[in-house]
């Protein structure tokens, strides 16, 4: 990895940028970011987790992002700060060669409707399609093969990777990152039954993403039935996630891969949903709830904290015996109560 | 929301269209559909669920779709009918501005093979690709960036949204709605193992969707190995669903988001699978089975009814204690039986 | 199904190709592959599973791929060999009309950067996009609407179906099959929290797929944070699968639909993950582990074998009673232990 401008950085410049206390030679050139284990003499590394203390003594890094309490143990130069993981995140942006790419403008093969309103420095990739009435803010990038349907609005600095679909009228805030294959604003799943067959409920609501939202590859966020589906600011959504119509997600929440949220459920602020978590419809999940991976939530939650369901994997032979007993569990409980009563009466 | 023709509607015209009994001024203009709570004086609202009775007294709607038993309590005009939710679905179609879009014809940037056969009023969007031998029925719409591969057939009135893929030889019935990012007819997952490595089984079967099928964003329905994968009429499939090769789904069934069905399983008619449900392969599920969200079905089901598995989320500390005990469950059951025997013998 | 060259095959030629012992007339023409039940007089069928012995007596197939032990019972010609299922896989390739398609070259509507390096007989479909610095090996096929981003490399004989995205710098080995809608190399899900909001960690690692890898429709494999995400040789990945950043999958492993693997987990060689299985992050799963469908694995596994979690579906009324008891399970276990102690003390 090389820095995304040609000049590289000095250790001193990085320390200043991060507000870190420099212990070492500030003129040292840095052109990469790596783990303690893999770092070379022009890389900066980080110690964000005590589990990696074992790699510290032997690191060949030029310098290490480190907390004060571990600085003594560091055999090379240090940038001392409170949150090395955050500093790593901040530096990672500098070392992303992709971010430095100059804009390509509007590619000749892109199909852009005449009335599209564009800010400055917009890039529309090859074979992308921008339909009528769309508004693209400043510095928006629409990747190759992506489609922005009629009337959608994309905020300043947002990037749609390749083969993204933003459906009719969807509203995307500033600095969104939409990964390839994701679909924002497909129809919610709504049908009325007449006793013999289904009648589609046209999904007349929209979908609104706040600022600083990221959506992973192949994820889908459906539009609302009458009202909008609303994703708050700074919400981070991983790959293969499904968010149904009229769901609302509060600011700063994070959803890991394969999460599914059924219709009209409201998730609070600063929530974290582990991979594969499922939330039933019409629930209210308060702020600050963490749900561990693959848990099923069927009731509203009004107390912050960590919630779980399910059982971890075990050898199949053991599991078979126990899973059969699960079907007898109520019976087991009743029999136990009877024995207890018998003992009390004895 | 405004009606999808410029003339709007009167309340009387809507009553007639729905076969509803009108109580109120039939000349009243209506140009939107909304919830009881949000409706304004030119909107029609609906009471489909007693849980929303609380919103009835204060509604500002022009009129309400309502059952006879609640009509008295309605402070504004009423369209009285048996199934207000169904009436809402029917009206929603009228108020969908998207459906009123005039056809765009074949866009100049679309790549359409010479021998494609098209019905009347077909629309093919920008940068769509229609390969050789494809047949598109009347009023078919193929969205921007969508690909219809060699020999596929799309029935009258079907709509492919943006970035849809219909694979080689797939057969789609009439009035299908295929949402963005879905893939119909990708290869099934079939391999033979030779003791050291995998050999691909070419997926020579096809995929056939009946009439009135809807498939959600980013869902995938795989083609068969030798025979076809078959989706019945009026089957509704939500987003992020995976249907494996040679699965058969009976008419009028509905599959919520993130459902996965393994190979060769047959699902009956009028079944409903909740979000995240998983069906093992080679099962037969009879008509009229409902499976609740995130349940795992590993055995065939021959009795209609509601089925479930799993356990709901609870606070993590409580869950940890119980999940550990699950691994001891067979042991618990045996110990209980021993105590019972001891008691009987005493 | 017809063979993929116009000349068809004789039974003798197929026997020779498979190294099978022919019992019957080798001049018999064969132009299709079918199940015992559906085969006609010019089809070859196979008996790979004793469950289908019932169909053997009445088969109308020209010949059957069969093990020696069942050959006697076969009423028609036989190709006798040890692994009929493997032979079926091998023949299926011959009968796939799709594989015989002549290459279409570089379609005029494809957008191919000037510096792209291509091997021989490369096909790039309509409206595909190949960005700068890409390397495409011999016989590579890039389907319509697919995007290969800057600097990616695709090995000889690999096929990208329609609407696939291969992200910047991704490395795909030889003979890969990437199905429609899949995304290889989207950003991993990495953020640092500053106490109030998220900061994106640029995903500077890459993604490397070995040779003979297949990836199903709408699946996503994320790029690494600093190091690469690595998929071994001959790994088979079904549809709707999510593989997070820095995961490593060993050679010859197979992942069924809807599997989700969290960041940095390592899966060994010859592992099989059933549909919907979830693996937590930072685990190590040894070689030869099979995990049954929808199991959750939260701990590393160091012993080959079959592992499971969860409980199968049951009627909802029964399930409700048992699921409630699950929340009392630790209490049940404690009460049982108390009774046992009481009995011992008595």
Coordinates of C-alpha atoms in Angstrom, one line a residue, chain A residues 330, chain B residues 306-308, chain C residues 314-323:
Chain A
X330 CA -42.2 -28.4 28.7
Chain B
X306 CA -48.2 -23.1 11.9
X307 CA -44.7 -24.4 12.6
X308 CA -41.8 -22.9 14.5
Chain C
X314 CA -42.5 -28.3 15.4
X315 CA -46.1 -27.3 15.6
X316 CA -46.3 -23.7 16.9
X317 CA -48.4 -24.6 20.0
X318 CA -45.9 -27.2 21.1
X319 CA -43.0 -24.9 20.2
X320 CA -44.4 -22.0 22.3
X321 CA -44.5 -24.2 25.4
X322 CA -41.0 -25.5 24.9
X323 CA -39.5 -22.1 23.9

